[in-house]
Each structure stands twice: as C-alpha cells, then as structure tokens.
XYZ file of C-alpha atoms in Angstrom:
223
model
C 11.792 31.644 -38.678
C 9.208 29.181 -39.749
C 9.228 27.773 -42.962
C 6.970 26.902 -45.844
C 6.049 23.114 -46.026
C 8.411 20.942 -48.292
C 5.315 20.373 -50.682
C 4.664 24.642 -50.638
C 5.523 25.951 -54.243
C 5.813 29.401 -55.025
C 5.668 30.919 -58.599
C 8.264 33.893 -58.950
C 8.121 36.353 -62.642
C 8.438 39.795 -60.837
C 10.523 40.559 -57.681
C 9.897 43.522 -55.279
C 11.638 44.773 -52.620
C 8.030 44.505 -50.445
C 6.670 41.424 -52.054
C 9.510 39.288 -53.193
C 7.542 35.951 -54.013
C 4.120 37.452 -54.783
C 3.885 36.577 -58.742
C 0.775 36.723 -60.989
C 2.617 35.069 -64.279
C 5.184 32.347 -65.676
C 6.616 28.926 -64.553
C 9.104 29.022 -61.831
C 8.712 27.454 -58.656
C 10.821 27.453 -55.576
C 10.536 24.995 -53.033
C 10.867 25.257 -48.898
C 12.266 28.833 -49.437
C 10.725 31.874 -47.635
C 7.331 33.353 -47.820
C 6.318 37.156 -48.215
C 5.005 37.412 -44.661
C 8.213 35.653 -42.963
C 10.818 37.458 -45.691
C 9.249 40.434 -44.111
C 9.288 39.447 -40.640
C 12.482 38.308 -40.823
C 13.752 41.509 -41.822
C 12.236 43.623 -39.999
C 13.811 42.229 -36.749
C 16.891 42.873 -38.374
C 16.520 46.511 -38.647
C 13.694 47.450 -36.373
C 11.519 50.483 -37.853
C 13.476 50.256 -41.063
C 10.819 49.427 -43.754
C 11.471 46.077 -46.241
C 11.608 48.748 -49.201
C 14.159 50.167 -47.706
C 16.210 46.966 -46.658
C 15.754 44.995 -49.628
C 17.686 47.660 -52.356
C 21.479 47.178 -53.576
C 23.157 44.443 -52.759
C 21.252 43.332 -50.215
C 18.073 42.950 -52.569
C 20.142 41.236 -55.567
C 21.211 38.226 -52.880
C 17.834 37.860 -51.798
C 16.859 37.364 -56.030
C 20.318 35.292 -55.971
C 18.948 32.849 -53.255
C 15.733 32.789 -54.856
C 17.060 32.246 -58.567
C 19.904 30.064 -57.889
C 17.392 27.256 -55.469
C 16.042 26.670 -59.040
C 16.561 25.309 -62.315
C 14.062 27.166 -64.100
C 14.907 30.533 -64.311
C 12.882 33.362 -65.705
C 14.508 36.548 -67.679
C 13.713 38.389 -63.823
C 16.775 36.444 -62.621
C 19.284 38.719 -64.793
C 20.100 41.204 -62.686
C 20.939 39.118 -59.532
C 22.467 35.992 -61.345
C 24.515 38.541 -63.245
C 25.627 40.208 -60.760
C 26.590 36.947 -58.841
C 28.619 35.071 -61.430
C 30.366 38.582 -62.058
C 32.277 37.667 -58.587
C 35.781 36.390 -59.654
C 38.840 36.414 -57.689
C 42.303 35.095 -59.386
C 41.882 31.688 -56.983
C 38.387 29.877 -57.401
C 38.448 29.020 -53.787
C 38.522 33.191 -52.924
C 35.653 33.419 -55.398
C 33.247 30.993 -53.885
C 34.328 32.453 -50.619
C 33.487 36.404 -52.484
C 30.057 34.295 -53.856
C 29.360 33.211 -50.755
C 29.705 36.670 -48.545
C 27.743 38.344 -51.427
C 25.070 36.106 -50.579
C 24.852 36.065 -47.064
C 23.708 40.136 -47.536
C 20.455 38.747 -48.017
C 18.956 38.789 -44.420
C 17.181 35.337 -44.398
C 21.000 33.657 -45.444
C 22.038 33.133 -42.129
C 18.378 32.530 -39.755
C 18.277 28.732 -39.994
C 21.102 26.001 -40.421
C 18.853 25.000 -43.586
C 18.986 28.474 -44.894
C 22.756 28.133 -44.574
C 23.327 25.135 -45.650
C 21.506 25.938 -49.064
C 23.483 29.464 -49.395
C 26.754 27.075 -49.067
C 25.336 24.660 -51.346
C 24.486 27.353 -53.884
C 28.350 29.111 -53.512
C 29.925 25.751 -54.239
C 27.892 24.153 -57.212
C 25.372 26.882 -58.430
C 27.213 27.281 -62.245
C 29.093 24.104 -62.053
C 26.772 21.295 -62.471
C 24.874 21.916 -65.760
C 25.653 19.347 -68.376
C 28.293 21.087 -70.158
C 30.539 21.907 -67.258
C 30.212 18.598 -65.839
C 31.250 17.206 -69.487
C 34.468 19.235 -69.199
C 35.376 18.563 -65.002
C 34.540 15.002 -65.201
C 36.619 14.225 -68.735
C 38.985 11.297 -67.885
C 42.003 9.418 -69.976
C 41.949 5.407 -68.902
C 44.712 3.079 -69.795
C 48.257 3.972 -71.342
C 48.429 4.640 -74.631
C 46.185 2.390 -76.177
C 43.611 4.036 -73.091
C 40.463 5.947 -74.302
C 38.868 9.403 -73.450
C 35.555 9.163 -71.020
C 33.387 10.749 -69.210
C 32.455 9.998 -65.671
C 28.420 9.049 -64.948
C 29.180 10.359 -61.684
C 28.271 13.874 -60.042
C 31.053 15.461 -57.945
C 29.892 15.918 -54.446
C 29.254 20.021 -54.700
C 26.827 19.259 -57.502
C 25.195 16.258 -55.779
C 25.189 18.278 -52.294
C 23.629 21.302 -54.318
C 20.907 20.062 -56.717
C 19.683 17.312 -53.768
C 19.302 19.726 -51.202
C 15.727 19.797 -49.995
C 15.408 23.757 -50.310
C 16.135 23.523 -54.105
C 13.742 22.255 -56.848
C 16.052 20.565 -59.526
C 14.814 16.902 -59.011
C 11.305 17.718 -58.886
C 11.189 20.455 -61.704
C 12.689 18.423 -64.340
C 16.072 20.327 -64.692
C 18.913 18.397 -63.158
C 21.374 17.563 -65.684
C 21.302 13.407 -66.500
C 23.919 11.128 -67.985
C 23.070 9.439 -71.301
C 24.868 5.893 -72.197
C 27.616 4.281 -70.473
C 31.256 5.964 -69.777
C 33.043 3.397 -71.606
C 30.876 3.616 -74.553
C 31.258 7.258 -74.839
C 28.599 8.863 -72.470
C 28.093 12.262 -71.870
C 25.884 14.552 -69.689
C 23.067 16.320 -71.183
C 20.461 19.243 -69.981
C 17.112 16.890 -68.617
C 15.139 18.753 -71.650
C 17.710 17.087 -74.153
C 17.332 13.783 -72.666
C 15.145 11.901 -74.822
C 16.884 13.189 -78.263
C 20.504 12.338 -76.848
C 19.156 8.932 -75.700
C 17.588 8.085 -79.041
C 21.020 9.330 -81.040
C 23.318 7.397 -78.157
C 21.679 3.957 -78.980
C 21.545 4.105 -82.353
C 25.421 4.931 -82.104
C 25.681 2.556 -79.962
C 24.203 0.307 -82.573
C 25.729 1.168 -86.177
C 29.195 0.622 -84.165
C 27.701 -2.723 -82.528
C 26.519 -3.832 -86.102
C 30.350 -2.593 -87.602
C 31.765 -4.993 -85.054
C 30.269 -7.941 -85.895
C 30.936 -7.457 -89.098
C 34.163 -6.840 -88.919
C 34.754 -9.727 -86.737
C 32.769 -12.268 -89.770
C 34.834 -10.639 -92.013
C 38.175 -11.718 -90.134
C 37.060 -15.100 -89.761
C-alpha cells in the first residue's frame, strides 16, 4: 500500500463508509495517513467483491474514524462516535485495556498493511488519552527531598507520549496541539494545552517574579 507524501494533508469534517477522507469543510488535517483511492483499494483486497460500504460499517468503520481521529490533535465534533466508542474500552488492568484498545483498532483494515501503519496503531493504544496536559500534570507529579522536600512536576514526556505525538503519521508537532511545559520543575512548572501557552507563560513569570521580588526582600529585611 502506497502512501501519501509526508507533506500530503488531508482535511476530514464528514466520514463515509465510501469516501472516508473526502471533506468539503472545517480544520483538521491528518498527515501520511491513507487516501480515499488506497483506503479503498486496500479493502477491497481484503474482501474481494465485497463493496467498501459494506466493509467499512460497525466496528470495523468506527476504528478506521479511531485511526483517523486519534493521528490528530485537532479533532472535529465527527470524531464522537469513534473516540467514544474507543475510550469506552476498559478492562480492570490498564495493560488488558490497551491490549482491548489496541485489537479494537486493528478492525480497521489498513491497521495492519505497513509496519508504519502498525507502528502508529501501537503508538495510538499506548499514549492516545494520556499525554494531554492535564494527565501528564497528574503521572509526572513527583515529591523531592525528605521532609523539608517539595512537590514538582517533571518537564519531561514519558516515552508512550513522546513515541505517540512524534510519530511521523501523526500531526501534533506540526498542528500546534502537543501539550508544552511552562517554567522550570523546581520553580513549580506545569504542563499546559499548546493553545494556553502564551497566557500560562505570561502568569508563570510574573509568579516567578512577585516571589523573586519577596525574596530579596525578605533577605534585606534579615540583614
């Protein structure tokens, strides 16, 4: 299966079973993924006669729209179905639910055709969910030092988010929509949503200031 260029963009509002990419309106792109023509293609090797209608209903359909969806940071109101019926996979151990996650998407035809196709698929089971700014706020909370330590936040991203939003099928880094760290972790940094950056930046360094400007005053004051 051949596919798209890494600089091919493709703008997704409505999804059909016969024309999953072909969009007239809104802002999402998708990057490297699969076009109409080889979606189609693909598929219909799979089930010889069988018509892409026909394939691409149930399950099989909301995995394709989970691929799709979930290879982007920019999601449109479209996405519902799929993404809710993908983060509605829990198991009582979080390994057996990215390995549910992962099955579920691997119904979608295309999952499996390249190692790049299931690489991403992988990629998405493991940090699609887990790496916006407010779960990485609450994984990556650390204690340092005893008792006299202090609460931080690592500037860090855990490998499944960093293996996820990086991967060159997804569009997070070139979109605008991966999650960045504002400040310093020993000066109380946090992770914010990229739109958020600017305002959280502004408000760190100002903090970052009034408590500057409290400590040398404090410290003239005990002289």
């Amino acid at each position: 299966m051949t596919m798209p260029s890494p600089k091919s963009r493709l703008s997704l509002t409505a999804i059909t079973a016969t024309n999953l990419l072909n969009a007239q309106q809104g802002e999402m792109t998708m990057k490297k993924l699969f076009s109409t023509a080889a979606l189609v293609a693909a598929l219909g090797a799979s089930v010889g006669t069988a018509s892409a209608q026909e394939v691409l209903s149930g399950d099989t359909r909301l995995a394709c729209e989970a691929v799709l969806c979930l290879s982007s940071g920019t999601r449109p109101s479209e996405c519902s179905p799929s993404l809710n019926r993908y983060f509605g996979i829990k198991k009582k151990k979080f390994s057996d639910t990215i390995k549910a996650r992962l099955n579920f998407l691997n119904l979608c035809p295309v999952s499996s055709q390249t190692p790049e196709m299931r690489s991403l698929v992988s990629a998405i089971s493991r940090g699609a969910g887990r790496c916006d700014a407010a779960s990485l706020n609450s994984t990556l909370r650390s204690w340092s030092g005893w008792d006299d330590g202090y609460m931080y936040i690592s500037n860090r991203m855990p490998d499944y988010c960093s293996i996820y939003t990086s991967h060159s099928y997804t569009d997070f880094n070139s979109s605008g929509t991966l999650a960045r760290y504002v400040g310093t972790p020993e000066r109380g940094g946090y992770w914010v949503e990229a739109r958020d950056y600017d305002r959280a930046l502004a408000e760190y360094n100002e903090r970052i200031r009034r408590e500057d400007e409290e400590r040398r005053r404090s410290s003239w004051w005990g002289n």
